[in-house]
Tab-separated table of C-alpha atoms in Angstrom:
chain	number	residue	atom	x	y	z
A	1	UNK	CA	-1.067	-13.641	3.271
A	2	UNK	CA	2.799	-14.413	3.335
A	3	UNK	CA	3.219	-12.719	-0.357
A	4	UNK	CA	1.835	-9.591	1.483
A	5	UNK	CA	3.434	-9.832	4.829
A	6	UNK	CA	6.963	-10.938	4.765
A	7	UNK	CA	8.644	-8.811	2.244
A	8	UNK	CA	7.955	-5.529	4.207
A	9	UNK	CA	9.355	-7.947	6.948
A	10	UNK	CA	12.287	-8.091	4.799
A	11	UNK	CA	12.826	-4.606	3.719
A	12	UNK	CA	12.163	-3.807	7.420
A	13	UNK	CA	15.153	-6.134	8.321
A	14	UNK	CA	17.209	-3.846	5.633
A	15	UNK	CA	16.109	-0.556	7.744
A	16	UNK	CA	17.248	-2.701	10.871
A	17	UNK	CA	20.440	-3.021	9.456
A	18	UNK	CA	21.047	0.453	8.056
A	19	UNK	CA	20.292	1.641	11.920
A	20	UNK	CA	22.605	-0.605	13.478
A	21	UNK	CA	25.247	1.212	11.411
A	22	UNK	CA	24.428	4.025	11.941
A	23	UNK	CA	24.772	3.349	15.753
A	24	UNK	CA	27.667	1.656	15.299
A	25	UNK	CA	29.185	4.531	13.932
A	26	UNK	CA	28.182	6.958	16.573
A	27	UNK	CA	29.607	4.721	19.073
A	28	UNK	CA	31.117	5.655	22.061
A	29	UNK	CA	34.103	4.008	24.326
A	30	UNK	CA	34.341	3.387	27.845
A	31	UNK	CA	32.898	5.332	30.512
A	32	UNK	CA	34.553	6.419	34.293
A	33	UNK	CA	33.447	3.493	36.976
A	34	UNK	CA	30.208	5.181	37.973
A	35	UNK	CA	26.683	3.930	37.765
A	36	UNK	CA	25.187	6.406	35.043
A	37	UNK	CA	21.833	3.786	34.539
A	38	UNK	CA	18.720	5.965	35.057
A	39	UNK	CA	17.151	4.600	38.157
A	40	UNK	CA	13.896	5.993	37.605
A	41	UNK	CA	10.989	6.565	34.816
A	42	UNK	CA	11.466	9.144	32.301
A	43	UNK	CA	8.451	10.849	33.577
A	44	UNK	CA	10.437	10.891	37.288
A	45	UNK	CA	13.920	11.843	36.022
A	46	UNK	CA	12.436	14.114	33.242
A	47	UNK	CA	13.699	17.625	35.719
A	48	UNK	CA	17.614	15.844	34.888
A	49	UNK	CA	17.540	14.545	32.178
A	50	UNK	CA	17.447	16.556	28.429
A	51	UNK	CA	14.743	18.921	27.532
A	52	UNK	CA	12.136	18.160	24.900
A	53	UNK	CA	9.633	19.279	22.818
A	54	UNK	CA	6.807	17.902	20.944
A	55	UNK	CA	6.430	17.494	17.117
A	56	UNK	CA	3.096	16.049	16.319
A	57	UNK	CA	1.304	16.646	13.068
A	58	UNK	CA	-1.249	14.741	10.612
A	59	UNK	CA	-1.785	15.067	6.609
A	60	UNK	CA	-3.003	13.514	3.860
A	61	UNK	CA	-2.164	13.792	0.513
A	62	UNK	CA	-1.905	17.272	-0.962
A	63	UNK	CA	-5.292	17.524	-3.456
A	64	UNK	CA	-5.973	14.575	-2.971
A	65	UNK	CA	-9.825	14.060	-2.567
A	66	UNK	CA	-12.175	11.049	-1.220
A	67	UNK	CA	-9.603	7.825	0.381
A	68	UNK	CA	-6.235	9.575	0.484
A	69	UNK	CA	-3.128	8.146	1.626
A	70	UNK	CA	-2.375	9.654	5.569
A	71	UNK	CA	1.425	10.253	7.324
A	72	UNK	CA	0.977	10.739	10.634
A	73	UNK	CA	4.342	12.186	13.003
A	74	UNK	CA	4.807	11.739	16.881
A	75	UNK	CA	8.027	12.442	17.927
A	76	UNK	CA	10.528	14.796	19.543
A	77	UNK	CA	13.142	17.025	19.152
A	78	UNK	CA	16.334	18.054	21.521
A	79	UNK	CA	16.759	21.639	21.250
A	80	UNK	CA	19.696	21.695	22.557
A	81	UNK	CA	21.163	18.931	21.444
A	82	UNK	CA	20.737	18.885	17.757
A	83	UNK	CA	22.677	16.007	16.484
A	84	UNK	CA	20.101	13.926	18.991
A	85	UNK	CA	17.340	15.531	17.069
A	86	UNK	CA	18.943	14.654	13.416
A	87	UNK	CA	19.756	11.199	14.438
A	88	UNK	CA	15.733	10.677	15.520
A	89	UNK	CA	14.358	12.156	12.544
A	90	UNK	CA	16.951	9.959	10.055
A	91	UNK	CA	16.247	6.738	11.804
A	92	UNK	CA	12.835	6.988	11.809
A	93	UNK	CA	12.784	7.421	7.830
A	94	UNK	CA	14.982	4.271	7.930
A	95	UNK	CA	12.206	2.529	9.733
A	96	UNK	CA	9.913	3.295	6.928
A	97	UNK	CA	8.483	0.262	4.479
A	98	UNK	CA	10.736	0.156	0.731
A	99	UNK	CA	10.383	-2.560	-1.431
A	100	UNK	CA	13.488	-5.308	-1.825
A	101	UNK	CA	16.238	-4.760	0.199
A	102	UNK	CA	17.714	-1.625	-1.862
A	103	UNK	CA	18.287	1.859	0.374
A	104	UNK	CA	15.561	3.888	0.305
A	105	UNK	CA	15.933	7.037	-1.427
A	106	UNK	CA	15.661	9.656	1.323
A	107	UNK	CA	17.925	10.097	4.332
A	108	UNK	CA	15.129	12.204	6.107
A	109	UNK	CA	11.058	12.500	7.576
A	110	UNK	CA	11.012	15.319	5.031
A	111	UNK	CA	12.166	13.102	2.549
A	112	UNK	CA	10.067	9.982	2.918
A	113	UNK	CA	6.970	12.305	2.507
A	114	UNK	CA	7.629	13.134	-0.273
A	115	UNK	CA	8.831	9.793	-2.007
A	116	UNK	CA	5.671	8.849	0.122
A	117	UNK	CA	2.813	11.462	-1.565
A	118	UNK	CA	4.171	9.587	-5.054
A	119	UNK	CA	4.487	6.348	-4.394
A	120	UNK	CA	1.357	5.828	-2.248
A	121	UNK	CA	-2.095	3.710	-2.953
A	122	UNK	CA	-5.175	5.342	-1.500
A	123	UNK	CA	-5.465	3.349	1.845
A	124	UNK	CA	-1.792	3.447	2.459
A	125	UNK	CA	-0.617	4.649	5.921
A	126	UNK	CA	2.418	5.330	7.808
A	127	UNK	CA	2.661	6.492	11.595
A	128	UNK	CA	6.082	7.395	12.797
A	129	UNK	CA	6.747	8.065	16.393
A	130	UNK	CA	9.551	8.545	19.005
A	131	UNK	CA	9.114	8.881	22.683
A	132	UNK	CA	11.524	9.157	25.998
A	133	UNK	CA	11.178	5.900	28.506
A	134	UNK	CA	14.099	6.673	30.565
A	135	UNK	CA	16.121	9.332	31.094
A	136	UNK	CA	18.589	10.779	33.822
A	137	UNK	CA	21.730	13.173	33.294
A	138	UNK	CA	24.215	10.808	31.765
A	139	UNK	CA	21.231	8.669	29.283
A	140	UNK	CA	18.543	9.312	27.670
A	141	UNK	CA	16.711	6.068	26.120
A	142	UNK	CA	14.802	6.991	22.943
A	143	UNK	CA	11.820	4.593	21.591
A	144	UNK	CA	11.151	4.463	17.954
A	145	UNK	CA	8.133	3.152	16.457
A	146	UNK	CA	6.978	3.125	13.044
A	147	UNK	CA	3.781	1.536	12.140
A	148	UNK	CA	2.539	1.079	8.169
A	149	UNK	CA	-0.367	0.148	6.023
A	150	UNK	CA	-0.354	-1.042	2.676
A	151	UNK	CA	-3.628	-1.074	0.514
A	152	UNK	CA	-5.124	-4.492	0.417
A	153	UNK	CA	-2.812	-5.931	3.480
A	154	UNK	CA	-4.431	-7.801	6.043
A	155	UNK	CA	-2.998	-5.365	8.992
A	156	UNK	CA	-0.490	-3.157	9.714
A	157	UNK	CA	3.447	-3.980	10.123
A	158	UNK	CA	5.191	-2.331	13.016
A	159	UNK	CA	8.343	-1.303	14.368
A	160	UNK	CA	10.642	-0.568	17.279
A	161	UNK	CA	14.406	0.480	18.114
A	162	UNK	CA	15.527	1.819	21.240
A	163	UNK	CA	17.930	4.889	20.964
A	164	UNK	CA	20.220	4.668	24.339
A	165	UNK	CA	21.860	8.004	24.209
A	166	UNK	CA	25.064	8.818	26.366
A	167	UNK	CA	24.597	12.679	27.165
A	168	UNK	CA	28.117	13.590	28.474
A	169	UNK	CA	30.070	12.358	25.558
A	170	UNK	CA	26.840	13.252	23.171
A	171	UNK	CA	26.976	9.562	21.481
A	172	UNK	CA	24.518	6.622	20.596
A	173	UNK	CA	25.750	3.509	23.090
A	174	UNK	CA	25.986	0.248	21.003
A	175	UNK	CA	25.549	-3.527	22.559
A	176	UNK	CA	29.705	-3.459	22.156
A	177	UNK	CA	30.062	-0.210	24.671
A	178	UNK	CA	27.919	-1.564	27.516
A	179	UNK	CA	29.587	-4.990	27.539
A	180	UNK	CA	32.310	-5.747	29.569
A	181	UNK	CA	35.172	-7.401	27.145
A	182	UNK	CA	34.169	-11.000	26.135
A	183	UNK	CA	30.787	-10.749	27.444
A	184	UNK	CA	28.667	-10.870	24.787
A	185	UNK	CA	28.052	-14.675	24.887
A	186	UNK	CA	26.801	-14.300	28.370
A	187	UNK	CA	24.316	-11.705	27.406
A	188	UNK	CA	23.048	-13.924	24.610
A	189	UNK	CA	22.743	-16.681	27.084
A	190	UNK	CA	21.090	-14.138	29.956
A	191	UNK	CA	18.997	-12.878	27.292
A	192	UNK	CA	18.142	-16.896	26.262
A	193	UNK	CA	16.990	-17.696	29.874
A	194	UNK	CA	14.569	-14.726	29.787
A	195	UNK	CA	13.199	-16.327	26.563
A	196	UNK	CA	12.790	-19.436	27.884
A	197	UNK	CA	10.881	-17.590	30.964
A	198	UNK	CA	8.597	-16.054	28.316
A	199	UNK	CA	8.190	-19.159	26.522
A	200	UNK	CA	6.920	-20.710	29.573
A	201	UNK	CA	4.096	-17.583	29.992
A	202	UNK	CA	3.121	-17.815	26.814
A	203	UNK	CA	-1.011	-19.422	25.714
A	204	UNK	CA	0.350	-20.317	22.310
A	205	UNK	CA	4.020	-22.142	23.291
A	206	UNK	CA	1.841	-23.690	26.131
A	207	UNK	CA	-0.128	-25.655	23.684
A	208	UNK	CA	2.409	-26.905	21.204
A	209	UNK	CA	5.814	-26.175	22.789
A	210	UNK	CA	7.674	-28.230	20.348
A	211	UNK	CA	5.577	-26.715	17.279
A	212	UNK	CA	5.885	-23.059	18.529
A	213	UNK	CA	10.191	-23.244	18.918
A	214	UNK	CA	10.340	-25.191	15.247
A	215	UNK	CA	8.146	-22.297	13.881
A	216	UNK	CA	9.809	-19.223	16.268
A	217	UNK	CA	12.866	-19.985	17.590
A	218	UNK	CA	15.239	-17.882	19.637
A	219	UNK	CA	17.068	-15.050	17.964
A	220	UNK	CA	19.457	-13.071	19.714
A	221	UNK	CA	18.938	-9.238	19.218
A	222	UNK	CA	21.304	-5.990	19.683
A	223	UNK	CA	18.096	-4.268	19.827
A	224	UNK	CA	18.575	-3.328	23.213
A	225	UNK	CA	17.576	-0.541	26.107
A	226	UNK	CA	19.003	0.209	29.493
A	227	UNK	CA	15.815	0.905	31.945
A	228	UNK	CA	15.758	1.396	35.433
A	229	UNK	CA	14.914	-2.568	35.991
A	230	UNK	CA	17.291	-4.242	33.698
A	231	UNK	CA	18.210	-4.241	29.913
A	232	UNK	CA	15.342	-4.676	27.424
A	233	UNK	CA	15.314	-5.984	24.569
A	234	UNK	CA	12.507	-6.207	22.242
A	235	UNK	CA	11.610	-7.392	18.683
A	236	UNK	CA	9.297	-6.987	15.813
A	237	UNK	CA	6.243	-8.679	15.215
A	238	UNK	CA	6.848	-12.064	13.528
A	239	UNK	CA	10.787	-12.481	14.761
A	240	UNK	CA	10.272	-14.703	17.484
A	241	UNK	CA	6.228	-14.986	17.938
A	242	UNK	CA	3.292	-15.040	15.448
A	243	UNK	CA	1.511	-11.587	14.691
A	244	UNK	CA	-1.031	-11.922	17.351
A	245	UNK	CA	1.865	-11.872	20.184
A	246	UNK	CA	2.390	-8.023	19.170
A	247	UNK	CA	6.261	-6.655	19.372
A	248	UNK	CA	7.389	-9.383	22.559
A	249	UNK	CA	9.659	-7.303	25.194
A	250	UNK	CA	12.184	-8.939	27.151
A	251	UNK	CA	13.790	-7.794	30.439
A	252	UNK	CA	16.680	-8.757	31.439
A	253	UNK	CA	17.501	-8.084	35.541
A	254	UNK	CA	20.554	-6.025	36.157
A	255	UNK	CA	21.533	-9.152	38.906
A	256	UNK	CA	21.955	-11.333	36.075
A	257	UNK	CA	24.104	-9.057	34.222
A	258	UNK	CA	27.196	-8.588	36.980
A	259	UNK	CA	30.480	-9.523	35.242
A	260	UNK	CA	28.582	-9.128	31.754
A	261	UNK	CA	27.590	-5.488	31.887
A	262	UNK	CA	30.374	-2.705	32.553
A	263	UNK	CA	30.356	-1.711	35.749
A	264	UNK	CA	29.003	2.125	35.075
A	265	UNK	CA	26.036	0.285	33.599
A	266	UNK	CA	24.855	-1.552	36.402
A	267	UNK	CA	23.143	-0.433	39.495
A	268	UNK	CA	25.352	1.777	41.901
């Protein structure tokens, strides 16, 4: 099973990496000292925040007849903020499955379908899919999934990256622009504690606690999202927990984040 299931781990790690750059180079700097954190669900704050629009389509491969390979697309798109809408669509191609650690040869959704409809055995399938979970008039948080198939695998590998987008100054916000200077060892060690927390609430640590941290141990993340109940922070299946634990999701509470956070990022 690991010959199958840990080099699209891998080349997902490569896609991980390729995002982070790109965020990193859409980052933006420091903000006025106002709470801009959205202090409701997107569904709530959805009349403030930006307007969206559904693109959702299925298809399988063009003539291709009996088992065909299927690409399935869930996502959104910012009409009026376009550069939002490019950024979605390119990191969601990034998210997609390529063997080694090479870049993949498309920048684009377009792009991997069609390097997709060649490459492709008959049970292969990819599901790509974006979604709001909070948004207010200064961010809009962006969830990106991608989930993929590869004929004769024992499941599925997913994915997930959070987009936090700052809408006044139209800019992706990296771990580096919500910290306050120096405080990224304290979010590690917030973001540690929370582990720990999770550890203790979950079956399989429970029975072999010593067994389970040798096999998964803690791995900080920058993978990060600001919600209305704290910063969240999640990671892909088989980074800190076996397959069966799905994509684990850790909250951190805003209260344990004062002096670590800027203060525009924390609760007014």
């Amino acid at each position: 099973m690991k010959t199958i299931l840990f080099p699209a781990r891998a080349a997902r790690g490569a896609a991980a990496i390729a995002f982070s750059a790109l965020l990193a180079a859409c980052a933006s700097g420091p903000k006025d000292n106002i709470s801009l954190i959205p202090a409701q669900t997107a569904e709530q704050t959805s009349k403030d925040g930006l307007f969206t629009q559904p693109v959702k389509w299925e298809r399988s491969k063009p003539g291709c007849k009996g088992e065909c390979p299927k690409l399935e697309l869930d996502s959104l798109v910012f009409p009026g903020v376009p550069r939002l809408t490019e950024l979605i669509d390119h990191a969601l191609a990034t998210m997609t499955e390529v063997a080694g650690n090479t870049a993949p040869p498309y920048s684009t959704i377009a792009g991997y379908e069609e390097y997709f409809w060649k490459t492709a055995a008959p049970r292969d399938s990819t599901l790509l899919s974006a979604r709001t979970r909070y948004r207010n008039r200064h961010i809009t948080l962006v969830e990106l999934n991608s989930w993929l198939y590869k004929t004769g695998a024992a499941h599925g590998m997913s994915a997930t990256q959070f987009l936090n987008w700052d809408n006044d100054r139209q800019r992706v916000l990296g771990l580096n622009d919500v910290l306050a200077g120096g405080g990224r060892p304290a979010f590690e060690s917030a973001l540690r504690r929370v582990h720990e927390q999770w550890l203790r609430a979950h079956p399989d640590a429970q029975l072999d606690p010593e067994g389970f941290r040798r096999v998964w141990p803690f791995q900080p993340s920058e993978n990060f999202g600001l919600t209305d109940g704290g910063v969240a922070v999640k990671y892909d299946s088989y980074q800190i927990a076996p397959y069966s634990s799905g994509q684990p999701e850790l909250l951190i509470p805003y209260e344990q984040l004062r002096g670590v956070l800027r203060p525009e990022y924390l609760p007014g």
